[in-house]
mmCIF file of C-alpha atoms in Angstrom:
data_model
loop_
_atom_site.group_PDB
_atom_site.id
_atom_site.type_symbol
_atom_site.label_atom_id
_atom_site.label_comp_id
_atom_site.label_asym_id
_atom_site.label_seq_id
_atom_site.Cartn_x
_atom_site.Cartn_y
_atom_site.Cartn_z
ATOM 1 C CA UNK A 27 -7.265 25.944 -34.500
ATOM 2 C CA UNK A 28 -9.270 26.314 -31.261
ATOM 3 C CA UNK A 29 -6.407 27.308 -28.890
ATOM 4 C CA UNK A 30 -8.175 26.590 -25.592
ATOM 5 C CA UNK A 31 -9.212 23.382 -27.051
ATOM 6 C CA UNK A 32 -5.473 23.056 -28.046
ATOM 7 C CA UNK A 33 -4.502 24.154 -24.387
ATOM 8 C CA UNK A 34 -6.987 21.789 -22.712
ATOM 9 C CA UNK A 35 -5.819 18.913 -24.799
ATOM 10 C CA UNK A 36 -1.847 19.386 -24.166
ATOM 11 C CA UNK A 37 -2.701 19.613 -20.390
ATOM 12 C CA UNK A 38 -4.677 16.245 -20.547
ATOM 13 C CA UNK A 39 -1.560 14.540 -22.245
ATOM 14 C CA UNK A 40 0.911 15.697 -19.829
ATOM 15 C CA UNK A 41 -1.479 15.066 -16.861
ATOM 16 C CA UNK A 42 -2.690 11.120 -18.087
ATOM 17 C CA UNK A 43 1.337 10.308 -19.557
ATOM 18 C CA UNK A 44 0.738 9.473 -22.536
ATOM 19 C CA UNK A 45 -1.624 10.957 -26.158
ATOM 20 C CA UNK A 46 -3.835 7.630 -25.463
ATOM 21 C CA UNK A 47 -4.305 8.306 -21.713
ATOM 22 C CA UNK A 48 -5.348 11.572 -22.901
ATOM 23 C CA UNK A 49 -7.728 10.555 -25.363
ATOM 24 C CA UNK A 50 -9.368 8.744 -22.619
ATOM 25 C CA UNK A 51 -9.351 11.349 -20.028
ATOM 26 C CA UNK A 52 -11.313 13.581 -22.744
ATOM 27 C CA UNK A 53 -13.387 11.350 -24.434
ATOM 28 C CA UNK A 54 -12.126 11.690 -27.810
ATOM 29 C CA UNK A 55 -9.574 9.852 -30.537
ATOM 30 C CA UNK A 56 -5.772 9.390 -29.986
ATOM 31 C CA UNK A 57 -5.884 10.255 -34.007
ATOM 32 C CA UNK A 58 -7.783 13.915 -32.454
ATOM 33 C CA UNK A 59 -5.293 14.182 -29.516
ATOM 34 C CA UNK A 60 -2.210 13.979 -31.960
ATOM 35 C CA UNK A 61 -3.629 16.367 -34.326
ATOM 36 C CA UNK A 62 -4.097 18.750 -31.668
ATOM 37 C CA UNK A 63 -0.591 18.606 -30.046
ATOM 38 C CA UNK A 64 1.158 19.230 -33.692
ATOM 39 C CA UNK A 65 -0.872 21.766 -35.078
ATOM 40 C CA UNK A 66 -0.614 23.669 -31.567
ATOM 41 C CA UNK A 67 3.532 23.109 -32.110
ATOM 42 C CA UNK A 68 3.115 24.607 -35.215
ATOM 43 C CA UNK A 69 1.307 27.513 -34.428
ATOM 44 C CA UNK A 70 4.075 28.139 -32.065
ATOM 45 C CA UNK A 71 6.368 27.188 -33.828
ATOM 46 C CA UNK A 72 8.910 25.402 -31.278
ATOM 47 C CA UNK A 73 8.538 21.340 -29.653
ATOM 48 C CA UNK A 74 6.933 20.940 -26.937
ATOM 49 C CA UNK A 75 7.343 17.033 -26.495
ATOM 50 C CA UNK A 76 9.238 15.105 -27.249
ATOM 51 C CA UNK A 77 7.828 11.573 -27.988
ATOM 52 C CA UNK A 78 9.813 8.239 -27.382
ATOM 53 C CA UNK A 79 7.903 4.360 -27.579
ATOM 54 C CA UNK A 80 7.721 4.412 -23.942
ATOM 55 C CA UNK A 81 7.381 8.168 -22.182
ATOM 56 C CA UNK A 82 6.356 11.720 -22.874
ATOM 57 C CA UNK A 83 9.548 14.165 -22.389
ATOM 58 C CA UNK A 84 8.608 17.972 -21.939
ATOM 59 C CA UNK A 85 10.454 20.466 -23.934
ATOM 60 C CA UNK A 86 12.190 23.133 -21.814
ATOM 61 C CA UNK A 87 9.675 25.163 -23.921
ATOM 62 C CA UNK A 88 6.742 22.688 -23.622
ATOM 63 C CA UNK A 89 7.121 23.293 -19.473
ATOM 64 C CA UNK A 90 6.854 26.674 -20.197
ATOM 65 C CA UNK A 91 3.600 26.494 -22.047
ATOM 66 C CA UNK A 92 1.935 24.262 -19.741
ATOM 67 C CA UNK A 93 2.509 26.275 -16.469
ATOM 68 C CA UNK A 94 1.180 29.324 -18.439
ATOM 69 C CA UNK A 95 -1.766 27.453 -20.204
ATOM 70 C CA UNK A 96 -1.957 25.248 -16.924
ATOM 71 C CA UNK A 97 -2.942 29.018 -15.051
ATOM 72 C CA UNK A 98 -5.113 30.337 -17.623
ATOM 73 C CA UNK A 99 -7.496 26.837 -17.549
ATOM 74 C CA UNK A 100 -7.388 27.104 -14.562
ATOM 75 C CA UNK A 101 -8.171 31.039 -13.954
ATOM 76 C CA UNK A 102 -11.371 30.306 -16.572
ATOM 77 C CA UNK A 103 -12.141 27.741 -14.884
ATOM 78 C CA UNK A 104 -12.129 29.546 -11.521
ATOM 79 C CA UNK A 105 -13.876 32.255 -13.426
ATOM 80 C CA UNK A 106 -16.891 30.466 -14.942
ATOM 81 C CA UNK A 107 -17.432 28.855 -11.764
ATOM 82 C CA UNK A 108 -17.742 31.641 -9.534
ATOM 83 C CA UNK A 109 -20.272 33.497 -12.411
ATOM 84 C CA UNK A 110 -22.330 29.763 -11.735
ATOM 85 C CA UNK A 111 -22.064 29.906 -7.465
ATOM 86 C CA UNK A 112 -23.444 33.536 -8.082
ATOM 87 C CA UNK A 113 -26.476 31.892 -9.242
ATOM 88 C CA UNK A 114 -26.444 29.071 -6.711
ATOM 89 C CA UNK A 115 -25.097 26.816 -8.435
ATOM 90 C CA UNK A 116 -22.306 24.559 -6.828
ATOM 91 C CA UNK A 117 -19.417 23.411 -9.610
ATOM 92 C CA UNK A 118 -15.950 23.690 -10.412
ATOM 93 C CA UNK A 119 -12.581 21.195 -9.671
ATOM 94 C CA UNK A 120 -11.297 20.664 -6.622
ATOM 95 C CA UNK A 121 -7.829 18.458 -6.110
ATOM 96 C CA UNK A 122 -7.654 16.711 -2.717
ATOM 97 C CA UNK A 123 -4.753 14.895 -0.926
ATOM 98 C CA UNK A 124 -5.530 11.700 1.548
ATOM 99 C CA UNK A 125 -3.182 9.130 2.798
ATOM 100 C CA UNK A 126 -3.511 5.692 0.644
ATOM 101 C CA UNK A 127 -5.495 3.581 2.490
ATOM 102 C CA UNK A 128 -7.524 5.871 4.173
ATOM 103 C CA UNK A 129 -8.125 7.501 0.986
ATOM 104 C CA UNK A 130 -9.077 4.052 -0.816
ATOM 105 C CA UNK A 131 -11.120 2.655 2.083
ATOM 106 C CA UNK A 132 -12.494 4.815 3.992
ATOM 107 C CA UNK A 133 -12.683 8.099 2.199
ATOM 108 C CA UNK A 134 -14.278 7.196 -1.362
ATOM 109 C CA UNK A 135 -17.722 6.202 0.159
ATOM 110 C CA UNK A 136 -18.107 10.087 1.542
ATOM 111 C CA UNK A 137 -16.988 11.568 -1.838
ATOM 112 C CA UNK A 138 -19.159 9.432 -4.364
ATOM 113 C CA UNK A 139 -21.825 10.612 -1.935
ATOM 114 C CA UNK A 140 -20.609 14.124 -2.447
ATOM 115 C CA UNK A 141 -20.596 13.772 -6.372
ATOM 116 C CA UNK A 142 -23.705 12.313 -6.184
ATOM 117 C CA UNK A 143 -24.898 15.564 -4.488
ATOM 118 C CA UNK A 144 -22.685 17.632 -6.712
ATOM 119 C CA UNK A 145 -22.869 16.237 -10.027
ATOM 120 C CA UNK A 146 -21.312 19.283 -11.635
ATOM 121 C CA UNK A 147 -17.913 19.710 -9.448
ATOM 122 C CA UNK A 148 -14.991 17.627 -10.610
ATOM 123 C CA UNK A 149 -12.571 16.131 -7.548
ATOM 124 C CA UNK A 150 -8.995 15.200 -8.420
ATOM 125 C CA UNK A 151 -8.042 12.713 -5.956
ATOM 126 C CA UNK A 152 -4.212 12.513 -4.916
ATOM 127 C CA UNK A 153 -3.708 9.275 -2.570
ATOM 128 C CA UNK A 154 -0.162 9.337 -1.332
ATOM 129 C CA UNK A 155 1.644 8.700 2.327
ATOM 130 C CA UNK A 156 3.590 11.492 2.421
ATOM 131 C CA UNK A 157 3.014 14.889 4.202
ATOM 132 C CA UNK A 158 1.469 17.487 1.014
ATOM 133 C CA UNK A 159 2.045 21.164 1.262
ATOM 134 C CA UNK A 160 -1.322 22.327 0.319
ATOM 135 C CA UNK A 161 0.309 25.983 -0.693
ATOM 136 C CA UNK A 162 3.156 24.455 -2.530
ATOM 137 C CA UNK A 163 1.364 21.774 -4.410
ATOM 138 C CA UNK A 164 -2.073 23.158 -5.050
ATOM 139 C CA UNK A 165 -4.151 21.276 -3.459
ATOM 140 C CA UNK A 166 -7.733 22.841 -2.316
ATOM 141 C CA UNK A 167 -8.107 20.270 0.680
ATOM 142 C CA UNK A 168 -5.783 17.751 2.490
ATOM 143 C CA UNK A 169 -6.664 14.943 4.800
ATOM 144 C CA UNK A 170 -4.245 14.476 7.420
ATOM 145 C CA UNK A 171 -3.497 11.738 9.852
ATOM 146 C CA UNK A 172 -1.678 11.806 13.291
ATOM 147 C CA UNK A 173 0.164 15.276 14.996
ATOM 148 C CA UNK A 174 -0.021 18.546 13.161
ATOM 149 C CA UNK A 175 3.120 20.860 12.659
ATOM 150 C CA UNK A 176 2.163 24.969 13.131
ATOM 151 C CA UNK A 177 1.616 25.160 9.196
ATOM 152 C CA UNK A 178 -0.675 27.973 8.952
ATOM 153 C CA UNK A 179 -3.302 26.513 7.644
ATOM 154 C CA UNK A 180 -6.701 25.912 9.128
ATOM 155 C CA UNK A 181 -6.943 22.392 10.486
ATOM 156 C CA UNK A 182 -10.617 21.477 10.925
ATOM 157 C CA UNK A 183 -10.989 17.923 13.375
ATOM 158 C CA UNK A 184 -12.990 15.652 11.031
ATOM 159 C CA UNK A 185 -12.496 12.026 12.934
ATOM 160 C CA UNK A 186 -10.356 9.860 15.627
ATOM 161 C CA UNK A 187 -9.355 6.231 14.672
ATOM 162 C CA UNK A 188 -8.776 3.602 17.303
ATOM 163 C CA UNK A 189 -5.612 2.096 17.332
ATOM 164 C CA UNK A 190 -5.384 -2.077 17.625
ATOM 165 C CA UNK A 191 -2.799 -4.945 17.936
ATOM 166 C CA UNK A 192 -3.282 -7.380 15.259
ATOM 167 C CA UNK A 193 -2.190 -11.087 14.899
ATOM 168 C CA UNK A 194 -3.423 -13.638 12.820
ATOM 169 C CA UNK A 195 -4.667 -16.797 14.556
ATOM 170 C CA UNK A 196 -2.061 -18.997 13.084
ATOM 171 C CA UNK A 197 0.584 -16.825 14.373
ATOM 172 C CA UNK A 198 -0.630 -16.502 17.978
ATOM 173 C CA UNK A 199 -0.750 -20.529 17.775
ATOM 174 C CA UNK A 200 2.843 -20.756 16.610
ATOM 175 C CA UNK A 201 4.239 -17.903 18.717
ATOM 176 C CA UNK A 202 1.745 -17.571 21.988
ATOM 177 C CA UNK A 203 -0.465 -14.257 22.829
ATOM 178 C CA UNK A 204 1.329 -11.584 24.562
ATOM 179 C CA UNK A 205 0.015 -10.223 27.746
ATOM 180 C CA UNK A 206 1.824 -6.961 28.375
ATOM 181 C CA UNK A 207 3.487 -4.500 25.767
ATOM 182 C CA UNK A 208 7.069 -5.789 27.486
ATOM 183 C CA UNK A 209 6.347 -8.988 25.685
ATOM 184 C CA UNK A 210 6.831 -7.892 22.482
ATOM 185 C CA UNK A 211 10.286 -8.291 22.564
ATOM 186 C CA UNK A 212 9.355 -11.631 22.092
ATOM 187 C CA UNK A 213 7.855 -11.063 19.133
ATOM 188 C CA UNK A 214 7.871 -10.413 15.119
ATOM 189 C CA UNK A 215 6.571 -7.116 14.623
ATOM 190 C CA UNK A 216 5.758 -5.495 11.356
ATOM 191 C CA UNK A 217 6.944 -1.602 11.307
ATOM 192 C CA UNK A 218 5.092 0.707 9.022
ATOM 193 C CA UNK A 219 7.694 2.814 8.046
ATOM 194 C CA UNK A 220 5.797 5.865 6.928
ATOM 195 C CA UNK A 221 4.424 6.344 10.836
ATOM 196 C CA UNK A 222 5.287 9.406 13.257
ATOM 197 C CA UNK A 223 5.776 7.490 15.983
ATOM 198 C CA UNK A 224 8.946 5.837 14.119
ATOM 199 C CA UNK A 225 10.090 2.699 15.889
ATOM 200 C CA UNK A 226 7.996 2.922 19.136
ATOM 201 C CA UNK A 227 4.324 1.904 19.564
ATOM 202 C CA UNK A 228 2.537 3.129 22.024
ATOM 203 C CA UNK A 229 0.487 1.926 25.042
ATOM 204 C CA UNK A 230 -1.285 3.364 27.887
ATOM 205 C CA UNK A 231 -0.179 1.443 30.752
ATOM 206 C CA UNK A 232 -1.478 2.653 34.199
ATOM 207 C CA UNK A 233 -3.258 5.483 33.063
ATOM 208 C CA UNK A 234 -0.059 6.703 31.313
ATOM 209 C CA UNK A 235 1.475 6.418 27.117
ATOM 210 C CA UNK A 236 4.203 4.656 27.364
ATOM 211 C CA UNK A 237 6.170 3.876 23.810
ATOM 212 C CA UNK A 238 7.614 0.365 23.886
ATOM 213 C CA UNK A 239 10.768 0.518 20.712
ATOM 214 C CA UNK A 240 10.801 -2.238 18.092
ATOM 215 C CA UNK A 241 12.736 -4.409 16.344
ATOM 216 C CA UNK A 242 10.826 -5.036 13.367
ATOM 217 C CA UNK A 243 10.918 -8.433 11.929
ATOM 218 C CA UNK A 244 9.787 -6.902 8.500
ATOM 219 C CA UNK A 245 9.447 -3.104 7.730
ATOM 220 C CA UNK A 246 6.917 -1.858 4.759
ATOM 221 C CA UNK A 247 5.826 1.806 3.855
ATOM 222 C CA UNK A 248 2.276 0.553 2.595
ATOM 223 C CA UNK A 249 -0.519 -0.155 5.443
ATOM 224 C CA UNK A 250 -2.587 -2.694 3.317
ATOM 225 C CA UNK A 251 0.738 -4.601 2.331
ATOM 226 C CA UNK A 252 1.692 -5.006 6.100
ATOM 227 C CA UNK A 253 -2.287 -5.970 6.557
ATOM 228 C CA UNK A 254 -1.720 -8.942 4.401
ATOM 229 C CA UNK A 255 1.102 -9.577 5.981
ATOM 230 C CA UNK A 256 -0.008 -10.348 9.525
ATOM 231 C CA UNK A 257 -2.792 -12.262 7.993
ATOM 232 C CA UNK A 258 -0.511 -14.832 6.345
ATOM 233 C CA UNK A 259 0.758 -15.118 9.761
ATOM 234 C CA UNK A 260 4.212 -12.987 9.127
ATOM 235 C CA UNK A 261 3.592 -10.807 12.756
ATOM 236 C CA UNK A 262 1.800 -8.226 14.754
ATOM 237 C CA UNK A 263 0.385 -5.132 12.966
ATOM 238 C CA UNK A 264 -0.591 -1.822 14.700
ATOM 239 C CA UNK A 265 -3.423 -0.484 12.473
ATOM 240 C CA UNK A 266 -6.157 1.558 12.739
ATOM 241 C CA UNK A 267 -9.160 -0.072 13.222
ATOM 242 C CA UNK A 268 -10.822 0.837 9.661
ATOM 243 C CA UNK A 269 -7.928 -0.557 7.674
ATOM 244 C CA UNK A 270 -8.708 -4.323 9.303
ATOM 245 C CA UNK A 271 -12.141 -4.283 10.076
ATOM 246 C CA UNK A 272 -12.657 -6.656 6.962
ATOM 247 C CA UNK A 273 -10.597 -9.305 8.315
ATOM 248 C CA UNK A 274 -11.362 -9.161 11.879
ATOM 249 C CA UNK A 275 -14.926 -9.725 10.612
ATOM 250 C CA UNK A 276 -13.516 -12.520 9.142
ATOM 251 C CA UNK A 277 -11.493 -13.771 11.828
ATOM 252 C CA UNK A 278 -8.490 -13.697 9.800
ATOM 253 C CA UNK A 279 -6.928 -11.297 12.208
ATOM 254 C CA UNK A 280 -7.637 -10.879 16.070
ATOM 255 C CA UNK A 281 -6.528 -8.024 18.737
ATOM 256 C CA UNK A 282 -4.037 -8.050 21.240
ATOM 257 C CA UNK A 283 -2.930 -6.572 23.698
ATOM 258 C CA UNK A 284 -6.829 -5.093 24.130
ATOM 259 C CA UNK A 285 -6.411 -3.824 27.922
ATOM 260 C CA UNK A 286 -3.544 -1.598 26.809
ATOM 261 C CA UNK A 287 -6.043 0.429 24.644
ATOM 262 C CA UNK A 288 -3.527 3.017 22.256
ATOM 263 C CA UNK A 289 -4.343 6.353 21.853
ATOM 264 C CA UNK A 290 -6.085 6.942 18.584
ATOM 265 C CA UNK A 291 -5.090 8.893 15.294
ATOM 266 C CA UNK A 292 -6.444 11.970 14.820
ATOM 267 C CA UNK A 293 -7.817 12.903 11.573
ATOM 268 C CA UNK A 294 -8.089 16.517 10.245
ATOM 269 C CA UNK A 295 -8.923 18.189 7.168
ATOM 270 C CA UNK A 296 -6.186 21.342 6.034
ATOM 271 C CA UNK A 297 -7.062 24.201 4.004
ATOM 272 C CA UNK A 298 -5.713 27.799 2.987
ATOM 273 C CA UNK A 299 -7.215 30.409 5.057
ATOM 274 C CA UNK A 300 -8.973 32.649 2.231
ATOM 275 C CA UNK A 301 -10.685 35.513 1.445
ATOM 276 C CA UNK A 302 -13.361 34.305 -0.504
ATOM 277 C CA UNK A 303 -14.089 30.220 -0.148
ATOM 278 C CA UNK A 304 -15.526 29.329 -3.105
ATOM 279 C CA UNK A 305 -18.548 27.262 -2.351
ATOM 280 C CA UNK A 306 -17.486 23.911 -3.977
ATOM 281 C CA UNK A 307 -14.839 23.718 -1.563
ATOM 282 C CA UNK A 308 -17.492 24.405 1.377
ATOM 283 C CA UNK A 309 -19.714 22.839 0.322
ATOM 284 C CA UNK A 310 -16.736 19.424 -0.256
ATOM 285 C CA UNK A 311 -15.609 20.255 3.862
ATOM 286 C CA UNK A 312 -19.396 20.494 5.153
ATOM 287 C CA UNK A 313 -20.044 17.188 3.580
ATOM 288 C CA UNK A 314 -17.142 15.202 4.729
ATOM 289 C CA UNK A 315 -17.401 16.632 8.180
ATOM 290 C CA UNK A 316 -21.009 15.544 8.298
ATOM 291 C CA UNK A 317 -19.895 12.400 6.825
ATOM 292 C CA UNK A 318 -17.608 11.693 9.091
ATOM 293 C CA UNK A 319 -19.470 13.236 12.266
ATOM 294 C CA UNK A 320 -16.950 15.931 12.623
ATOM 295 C CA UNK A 321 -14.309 14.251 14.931
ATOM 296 C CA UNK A 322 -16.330 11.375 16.744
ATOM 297 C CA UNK A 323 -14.637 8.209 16.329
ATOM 298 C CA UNK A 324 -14.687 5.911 13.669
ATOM 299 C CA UNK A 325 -14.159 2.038 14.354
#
């Protein structure tokens, strides 16, 4: 038995869920997959899974084994790549962490430009809300939207999204237009209830930010879902301008509230301060910042 075939094929089973989603993720049989798994448990001679019709459960002795064989992969990996940057060459994985939408909309254009650049570097996109510790977690690179906490970690600017009032048409028919952030009151407002500002929006108003408090009318943690909701008329949605370009094109949604411009999200790119960067990863932040135009806005 090959063992780092063995290792590589456990670690694709854990990572995809399931022996089938690993067969996929590797390009070979579930029939192979299984094979591999038991003969690799018998060469131990312990379980490392254990196998129900619905889930994969990891063996106290099966977590062992992948952290370990997780490291190694990874330290060949790490290993083989730096012998190829030595000759120039730019390849190697890199895992990545972006907020959902962002990630989905507005980051996957730069990246299949990057892999069409890179052909020989393999990203592993995370998309999730939720603030990543780079260190913790592993994660070469992390896009981050809105304030940044004293971390440690380099922060490099990489773009600054307007802010805008949404409404659909319909809505501003049934409930009026409001004319000053005080009139919201008035109004349903849909709460995104992942955002640092919390329950306050904010507005400059006479050359100052003032932060008017909701009382949302209908609370989601998903920016796209609370998109689609102000188009079907259910409120007002404070979104970057990105996320709803596609239906303002449209005219599905409209701004408000456009003389009390909000100050925009900025958008910065984290990484581990290092000794030695390998160059996939430099070469991954030098194309997103030129991408991106290295914090210029982005409407």
């Amino acid at each position: 038995m090959d063992r780092l075939q063995a290792m590589q094929v456990f670690r694709a089973v854990i990572e995809a869920g399931s022996f089938a989603g690993g067969a996929r993720r590797l390009g070979v049989s579930n029939a192979m997959v299984s094979k591999q798994v038991s003969r690799l448990e018998e060469t131990l001679g312990v379980r490392l899974l254990v196998r129900t019709t619905r889930r994969l459960q990891l063996t106290a002795e099966g977590e062992r084994y992948l952290t370990t064989a997780t490291r190694l992969l990874d330290e060949l990996q790490e290993l083989e790549a730096g012998i190829g940057e030595q000759r120039g060459e730019v390849r190697g994985r890199l895992r990545l962490s972006a907020p959902v939408d962002f990630g989905a909309r507005s980051l996957m254009p730069a990246l299949q430009a990057f892999e069409a650049a890179h052909p020989a570097v393999s990203l592993d996109l995370v998309l999730e809300d939720r603030r990543v510790d780079p260190l913790a977690e592993d994660f070469d690179l992390v896009v981050r939207i809105g304030e940044l906490e004293d971390s440690g970690l380099i922060a490099r600017p990489l773009m600054r999204m307007p802010l805008h009032l949404y409404a659909s048409p319909a809505y501003l028919h049934r409930h009026g237009t409001p004319r000053h952030p005080r009139d919201l009151k008035d109004h349903r407002c849909l709460h995104y209830t992942l955002s640092r500002h919390g329950l306050y929006w904010p507005f400059w108003v006479d050359g100052e930010v003032y932060r008017w408090r909701l009382q949302p009318a209908f609370s989601c943690n998903n920016g796209r879902a609370l998109v689609e909701a102000a188009v079907m008329g259910m409120g007002l949605t404070l979104k970057p301008a990105s996320l709803a370009a596609p239906e303002e094109r449209t005219g599905q949604l409209v701004r408000v509230l456009e003389a009390f411009e909000m100050p925009p999200l900025d958008v910065h790119l984290l990484y581990a301060e290092r000794d030695y960067m390998p160059a996939r990863l430099r070469a991954l932040i030098d194309a997103l910042l030129d991408y991106f135009g290295e914090g210029q806005r982005y409407d």
